mmCIF file of the C-alpha atoms, coordinates in Angstrom:
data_MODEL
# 
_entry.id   MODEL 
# 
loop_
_atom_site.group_PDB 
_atom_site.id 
_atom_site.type_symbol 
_atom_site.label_atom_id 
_atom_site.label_alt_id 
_atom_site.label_comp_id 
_atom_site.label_asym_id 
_atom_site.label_entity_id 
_atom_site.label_seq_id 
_atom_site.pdbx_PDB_ins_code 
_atom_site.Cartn_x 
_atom_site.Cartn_y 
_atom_site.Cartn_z 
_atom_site.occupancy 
_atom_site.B_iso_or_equiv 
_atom_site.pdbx_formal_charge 
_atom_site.auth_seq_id 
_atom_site.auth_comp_id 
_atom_site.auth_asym_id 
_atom_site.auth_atom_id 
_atom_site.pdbx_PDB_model_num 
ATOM 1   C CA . UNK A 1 1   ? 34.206 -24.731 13.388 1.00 0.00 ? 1   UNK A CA 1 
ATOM 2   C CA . UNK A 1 2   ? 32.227 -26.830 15.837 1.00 0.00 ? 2   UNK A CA 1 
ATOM 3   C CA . UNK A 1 3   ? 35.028 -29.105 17.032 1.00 0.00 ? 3   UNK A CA 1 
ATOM 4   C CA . UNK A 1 4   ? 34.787 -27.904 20.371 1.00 0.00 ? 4   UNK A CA 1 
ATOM 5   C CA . UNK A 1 5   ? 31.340 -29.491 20.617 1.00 0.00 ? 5   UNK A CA 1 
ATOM 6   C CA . UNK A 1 6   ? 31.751 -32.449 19.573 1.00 0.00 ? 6   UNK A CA 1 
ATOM 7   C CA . UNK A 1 7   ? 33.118 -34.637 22.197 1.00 0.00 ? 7   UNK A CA 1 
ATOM 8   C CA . UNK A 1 8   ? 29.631 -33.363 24.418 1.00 0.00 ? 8   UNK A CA 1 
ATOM 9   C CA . UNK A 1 9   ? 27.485 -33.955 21.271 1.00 0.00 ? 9   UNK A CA 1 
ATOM 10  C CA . UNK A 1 10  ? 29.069 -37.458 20.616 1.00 0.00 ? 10  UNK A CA 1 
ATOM 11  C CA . UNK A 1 11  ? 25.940 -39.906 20.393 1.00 0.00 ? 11  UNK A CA 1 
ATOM 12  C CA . UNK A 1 12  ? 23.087 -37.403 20.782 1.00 0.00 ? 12  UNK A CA 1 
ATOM 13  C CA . UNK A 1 13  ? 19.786 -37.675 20.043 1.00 0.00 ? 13  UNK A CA 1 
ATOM 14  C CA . UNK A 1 14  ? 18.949 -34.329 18.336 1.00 0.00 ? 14  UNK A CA 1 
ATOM 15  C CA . UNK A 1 15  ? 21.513 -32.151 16.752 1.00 0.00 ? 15  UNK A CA 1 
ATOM 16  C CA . UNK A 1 16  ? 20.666 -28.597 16.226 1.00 0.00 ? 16  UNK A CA 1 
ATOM 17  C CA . UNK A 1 17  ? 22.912 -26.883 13.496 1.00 0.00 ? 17  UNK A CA 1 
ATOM 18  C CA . UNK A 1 18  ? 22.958 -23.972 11.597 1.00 0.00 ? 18  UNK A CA 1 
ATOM 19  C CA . UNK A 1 19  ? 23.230 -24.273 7.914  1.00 0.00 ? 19  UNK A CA 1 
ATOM 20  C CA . UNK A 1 20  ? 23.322 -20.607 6.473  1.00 0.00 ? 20  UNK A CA 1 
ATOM 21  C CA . UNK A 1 21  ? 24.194 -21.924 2.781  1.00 0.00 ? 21  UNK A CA 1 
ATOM 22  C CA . UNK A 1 22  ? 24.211 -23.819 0.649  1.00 0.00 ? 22  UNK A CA 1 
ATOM 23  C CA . UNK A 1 23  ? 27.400 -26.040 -0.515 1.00 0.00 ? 23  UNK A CA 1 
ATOM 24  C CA . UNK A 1 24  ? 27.824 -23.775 -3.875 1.00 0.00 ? 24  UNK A CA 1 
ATOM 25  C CA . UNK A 1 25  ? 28.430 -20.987 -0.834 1.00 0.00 ? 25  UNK A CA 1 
ATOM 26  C CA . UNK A 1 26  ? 30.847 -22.281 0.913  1.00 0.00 ? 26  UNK A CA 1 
ATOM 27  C CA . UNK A 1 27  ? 33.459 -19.898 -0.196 1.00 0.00 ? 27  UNK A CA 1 
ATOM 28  C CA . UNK A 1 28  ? 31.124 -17.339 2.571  1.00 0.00 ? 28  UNK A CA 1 
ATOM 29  C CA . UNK A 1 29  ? 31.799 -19.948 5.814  1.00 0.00 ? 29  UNK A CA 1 
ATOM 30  C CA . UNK A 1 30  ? 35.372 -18.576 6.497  1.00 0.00 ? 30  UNK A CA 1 
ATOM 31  C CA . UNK A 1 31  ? 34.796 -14.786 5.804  1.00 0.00 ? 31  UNK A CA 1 
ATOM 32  C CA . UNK A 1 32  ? 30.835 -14.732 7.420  1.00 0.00 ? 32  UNK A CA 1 
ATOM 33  C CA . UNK A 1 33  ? 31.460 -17.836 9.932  1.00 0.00 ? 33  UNK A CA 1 
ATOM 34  C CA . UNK A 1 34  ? 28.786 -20.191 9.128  1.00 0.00 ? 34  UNK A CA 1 
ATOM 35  C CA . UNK A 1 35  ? 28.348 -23.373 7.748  1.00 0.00 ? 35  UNK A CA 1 
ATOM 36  C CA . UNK A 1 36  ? 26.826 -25.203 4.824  1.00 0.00 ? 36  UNK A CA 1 
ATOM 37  C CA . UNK A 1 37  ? 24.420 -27.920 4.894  1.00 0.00 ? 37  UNK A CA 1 
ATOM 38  C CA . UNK A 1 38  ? 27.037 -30.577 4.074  1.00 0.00 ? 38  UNK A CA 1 
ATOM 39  C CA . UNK A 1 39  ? 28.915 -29.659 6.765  1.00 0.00 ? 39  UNK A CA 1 
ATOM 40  C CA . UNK A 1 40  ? 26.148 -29.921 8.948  1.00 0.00 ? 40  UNK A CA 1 
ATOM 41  C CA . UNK A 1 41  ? 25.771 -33.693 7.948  1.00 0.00 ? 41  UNK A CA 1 
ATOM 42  C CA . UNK A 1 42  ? 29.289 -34.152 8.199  1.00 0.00 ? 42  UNK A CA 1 
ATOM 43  C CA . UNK A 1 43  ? 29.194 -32.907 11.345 1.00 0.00 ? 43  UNK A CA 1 
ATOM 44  C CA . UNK A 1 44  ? 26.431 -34.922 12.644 1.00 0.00 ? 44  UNK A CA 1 
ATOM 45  C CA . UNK A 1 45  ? 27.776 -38.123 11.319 1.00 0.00 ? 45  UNK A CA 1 
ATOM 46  C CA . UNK A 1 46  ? 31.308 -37.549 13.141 1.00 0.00 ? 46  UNK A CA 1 
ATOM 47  C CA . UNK A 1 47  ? 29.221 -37.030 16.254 1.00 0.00 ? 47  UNK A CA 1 
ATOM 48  C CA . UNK A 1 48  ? 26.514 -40.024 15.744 1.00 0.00 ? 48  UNK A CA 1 
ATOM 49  C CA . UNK A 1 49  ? 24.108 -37.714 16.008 1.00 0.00 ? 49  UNK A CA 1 
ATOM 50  C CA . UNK A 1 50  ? 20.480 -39.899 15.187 1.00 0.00 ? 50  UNK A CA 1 
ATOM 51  C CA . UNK A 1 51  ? 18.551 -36.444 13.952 1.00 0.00 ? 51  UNK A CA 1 
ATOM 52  C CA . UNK A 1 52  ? 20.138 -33.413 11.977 1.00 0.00 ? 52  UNK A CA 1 
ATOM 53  C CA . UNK A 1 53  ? 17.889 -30.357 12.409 1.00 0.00 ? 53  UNK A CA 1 
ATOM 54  C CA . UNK A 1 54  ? 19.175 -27.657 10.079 1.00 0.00 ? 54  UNK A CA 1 
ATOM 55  C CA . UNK A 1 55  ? 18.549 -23.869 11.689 1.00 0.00 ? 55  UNK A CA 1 
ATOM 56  C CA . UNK A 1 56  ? 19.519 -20.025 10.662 1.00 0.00 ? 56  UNK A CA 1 
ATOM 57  C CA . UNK A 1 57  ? 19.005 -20.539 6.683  1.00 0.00 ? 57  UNK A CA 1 
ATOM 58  C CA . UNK A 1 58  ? 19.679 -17.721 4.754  1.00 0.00 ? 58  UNK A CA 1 
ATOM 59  C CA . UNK A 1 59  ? 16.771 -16.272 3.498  1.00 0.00 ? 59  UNK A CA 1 
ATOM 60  C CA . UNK A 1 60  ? 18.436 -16.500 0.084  1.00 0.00 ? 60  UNK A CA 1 
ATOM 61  C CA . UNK A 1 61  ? 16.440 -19.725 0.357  1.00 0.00 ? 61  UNK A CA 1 
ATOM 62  C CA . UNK A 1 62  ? 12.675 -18.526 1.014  1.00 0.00 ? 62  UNK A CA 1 
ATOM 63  C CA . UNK A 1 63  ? 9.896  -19.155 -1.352 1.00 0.00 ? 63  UNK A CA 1 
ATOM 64  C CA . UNK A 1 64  ? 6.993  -17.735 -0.426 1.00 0.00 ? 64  UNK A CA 1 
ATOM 65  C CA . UNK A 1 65  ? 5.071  -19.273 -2.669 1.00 0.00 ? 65  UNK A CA 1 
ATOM 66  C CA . UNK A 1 66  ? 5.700  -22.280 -0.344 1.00 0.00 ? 66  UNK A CA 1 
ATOM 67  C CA . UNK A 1 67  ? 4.066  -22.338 3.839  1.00 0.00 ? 67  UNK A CA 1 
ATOM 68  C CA . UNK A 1 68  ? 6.150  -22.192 6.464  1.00 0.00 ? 68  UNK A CA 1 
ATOM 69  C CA . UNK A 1 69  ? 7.526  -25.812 7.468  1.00 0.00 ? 69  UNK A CA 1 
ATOM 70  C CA . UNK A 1 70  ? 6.931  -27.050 3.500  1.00 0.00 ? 70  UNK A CA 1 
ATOM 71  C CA . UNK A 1 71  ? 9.907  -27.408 1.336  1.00 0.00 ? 71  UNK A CA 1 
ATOM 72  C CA . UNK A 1 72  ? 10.364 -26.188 -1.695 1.00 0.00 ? 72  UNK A CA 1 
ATOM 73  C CA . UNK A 1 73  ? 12.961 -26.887 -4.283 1.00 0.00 ? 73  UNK A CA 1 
ATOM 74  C CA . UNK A 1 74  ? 16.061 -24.832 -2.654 1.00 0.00 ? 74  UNK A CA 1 
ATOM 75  C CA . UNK A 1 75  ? 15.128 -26.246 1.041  1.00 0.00 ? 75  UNK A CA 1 
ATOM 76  C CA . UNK A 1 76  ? 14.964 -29.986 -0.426 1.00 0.00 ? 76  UNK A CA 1 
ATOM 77  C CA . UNK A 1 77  ? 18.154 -29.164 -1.858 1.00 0.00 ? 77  UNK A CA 1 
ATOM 78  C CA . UNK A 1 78  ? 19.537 -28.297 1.531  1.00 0.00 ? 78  UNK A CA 1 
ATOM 79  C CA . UNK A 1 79  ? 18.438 -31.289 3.674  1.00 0.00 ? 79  UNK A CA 1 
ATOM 80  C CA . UNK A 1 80  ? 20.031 -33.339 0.567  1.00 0.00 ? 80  UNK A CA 1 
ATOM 81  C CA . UNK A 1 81  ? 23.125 -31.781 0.546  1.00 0.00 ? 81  UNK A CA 1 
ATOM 82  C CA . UNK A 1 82  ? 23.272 -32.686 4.746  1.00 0.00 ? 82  UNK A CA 1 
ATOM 83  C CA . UNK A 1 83  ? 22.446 -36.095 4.571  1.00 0.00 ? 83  UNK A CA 1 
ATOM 84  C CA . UNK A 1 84  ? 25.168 -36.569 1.375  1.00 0.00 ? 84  UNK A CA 1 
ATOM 85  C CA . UNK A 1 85  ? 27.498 -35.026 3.711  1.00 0.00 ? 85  UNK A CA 1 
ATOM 86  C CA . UNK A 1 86  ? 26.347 -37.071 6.200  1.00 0.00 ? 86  UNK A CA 1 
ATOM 87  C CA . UNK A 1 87  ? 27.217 -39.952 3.789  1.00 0.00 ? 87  UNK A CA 1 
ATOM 88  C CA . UNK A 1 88  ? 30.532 -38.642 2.690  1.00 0.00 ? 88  UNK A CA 1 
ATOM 89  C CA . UNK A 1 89  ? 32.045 -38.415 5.464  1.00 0.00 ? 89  UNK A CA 1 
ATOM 90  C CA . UNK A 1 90  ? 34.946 -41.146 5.582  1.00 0.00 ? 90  UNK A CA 1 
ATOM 91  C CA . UNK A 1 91  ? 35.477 -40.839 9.331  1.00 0.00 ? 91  UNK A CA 1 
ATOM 92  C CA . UNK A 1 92  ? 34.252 -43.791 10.959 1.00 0.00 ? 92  UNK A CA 1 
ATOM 93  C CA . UNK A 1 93  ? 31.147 -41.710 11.769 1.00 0.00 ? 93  UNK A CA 1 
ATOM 94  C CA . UNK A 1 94  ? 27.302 -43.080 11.459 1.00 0.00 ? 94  UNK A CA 1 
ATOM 95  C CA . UNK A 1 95  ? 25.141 -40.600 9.534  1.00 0.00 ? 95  UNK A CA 1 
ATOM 96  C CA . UNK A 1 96  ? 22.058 -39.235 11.141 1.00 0.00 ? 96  UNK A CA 1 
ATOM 97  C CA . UNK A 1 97  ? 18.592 -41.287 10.758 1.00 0.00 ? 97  UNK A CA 1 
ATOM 98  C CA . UNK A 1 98  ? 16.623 -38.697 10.128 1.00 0.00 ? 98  UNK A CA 1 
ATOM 99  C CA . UNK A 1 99  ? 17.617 -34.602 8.631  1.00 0.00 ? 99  UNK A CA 1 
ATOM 100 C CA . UNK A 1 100 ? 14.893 -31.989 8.764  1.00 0.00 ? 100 UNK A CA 1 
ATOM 101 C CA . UNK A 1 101 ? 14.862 -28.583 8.313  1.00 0.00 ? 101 UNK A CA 1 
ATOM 102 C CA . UNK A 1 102 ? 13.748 -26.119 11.159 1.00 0.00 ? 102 UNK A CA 1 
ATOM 103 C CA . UNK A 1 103 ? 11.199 -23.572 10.728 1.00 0.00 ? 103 UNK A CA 1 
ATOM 104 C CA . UNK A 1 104 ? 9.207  -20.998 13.168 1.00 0.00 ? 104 UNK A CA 1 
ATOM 105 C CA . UNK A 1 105 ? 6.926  -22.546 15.742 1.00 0.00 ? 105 UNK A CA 1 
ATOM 106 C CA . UNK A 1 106 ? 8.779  -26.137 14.812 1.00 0.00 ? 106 UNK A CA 1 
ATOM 107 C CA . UNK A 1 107 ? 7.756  -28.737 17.786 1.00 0.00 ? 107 UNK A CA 1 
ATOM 108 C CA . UNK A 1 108 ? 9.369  -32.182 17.604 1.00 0.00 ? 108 UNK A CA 1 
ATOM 109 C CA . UNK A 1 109 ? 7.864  -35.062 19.901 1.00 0.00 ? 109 UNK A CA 1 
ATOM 110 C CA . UNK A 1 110 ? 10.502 -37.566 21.446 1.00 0.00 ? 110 UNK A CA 1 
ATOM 111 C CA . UNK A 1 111 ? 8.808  -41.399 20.590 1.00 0.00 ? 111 UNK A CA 1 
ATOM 112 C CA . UNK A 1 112 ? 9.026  -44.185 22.765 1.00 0.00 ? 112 UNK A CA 1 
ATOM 113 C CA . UNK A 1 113 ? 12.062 -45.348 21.121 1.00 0.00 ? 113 UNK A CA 1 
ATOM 114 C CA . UNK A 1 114 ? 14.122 -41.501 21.590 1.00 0.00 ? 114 UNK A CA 1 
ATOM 115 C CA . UNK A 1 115 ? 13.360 -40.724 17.859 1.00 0.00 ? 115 UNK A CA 1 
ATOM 116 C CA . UNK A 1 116 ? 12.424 -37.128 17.190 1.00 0.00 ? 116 UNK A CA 1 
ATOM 117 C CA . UNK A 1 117 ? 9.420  -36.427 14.780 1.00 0.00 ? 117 UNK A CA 1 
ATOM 118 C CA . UNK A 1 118 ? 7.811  -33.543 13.546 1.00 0.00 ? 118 UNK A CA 1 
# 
């Protein structure tokens, strides 16, 4: 539950979350204490967060057919489940511009205009 961040991550540029699993997991976020990718989004649109980056996947999700930082199917599936619970959310919140999905040796450059891109 990260409630107790929100009021410091209210209008942030870059929101770092976790997103062990999937939404067909969530059953696993009470007992394991993690969160899906939909409540990631959620999350981010509640705090008007402008970028989602999604961190700690399970490796449930790997496909190493695939190079690090390229999605494959499951991954795309993840950054679309956070951005439809970005959209879902009926809170008042604004949904993030722009969700990616973490990966080792990531490095994001802030632009001129505070957007963060790969």
């Amino acid at each position: 539950d990260p409630s107790n961040a929100k009021q410091v991550s209210m209008g942030s540029a870059l929101m770092i979350h976790e997103a062990t699993y999937s939404n067909e997991l969530a059953k696993n976020v009470s007992k394991y204490g993690h969160s899906t990718a939909g409540m990631a989004g959620s999350f981010a649109r509640q705090t008007r967060s402008k970028t989602l980056v999604l961190t700690h996947i399970s490796s449930r999700f790997n496909d190493k057919k695939y190079e690090a930082g390229e999605l494959n199917p499951m991954t795309e599936a993840l950054v679309k489940q956070a951005q439809e619970g970005a959209e879902m959310s009926g809170d008042g919140g604004v949904p993030p511009e722009k969700v990616l999905l973490a990966h080792d040796f990531l490095e994001l450059e802030r632009t001129a205009d505070g957007q963060f891109v790969p």
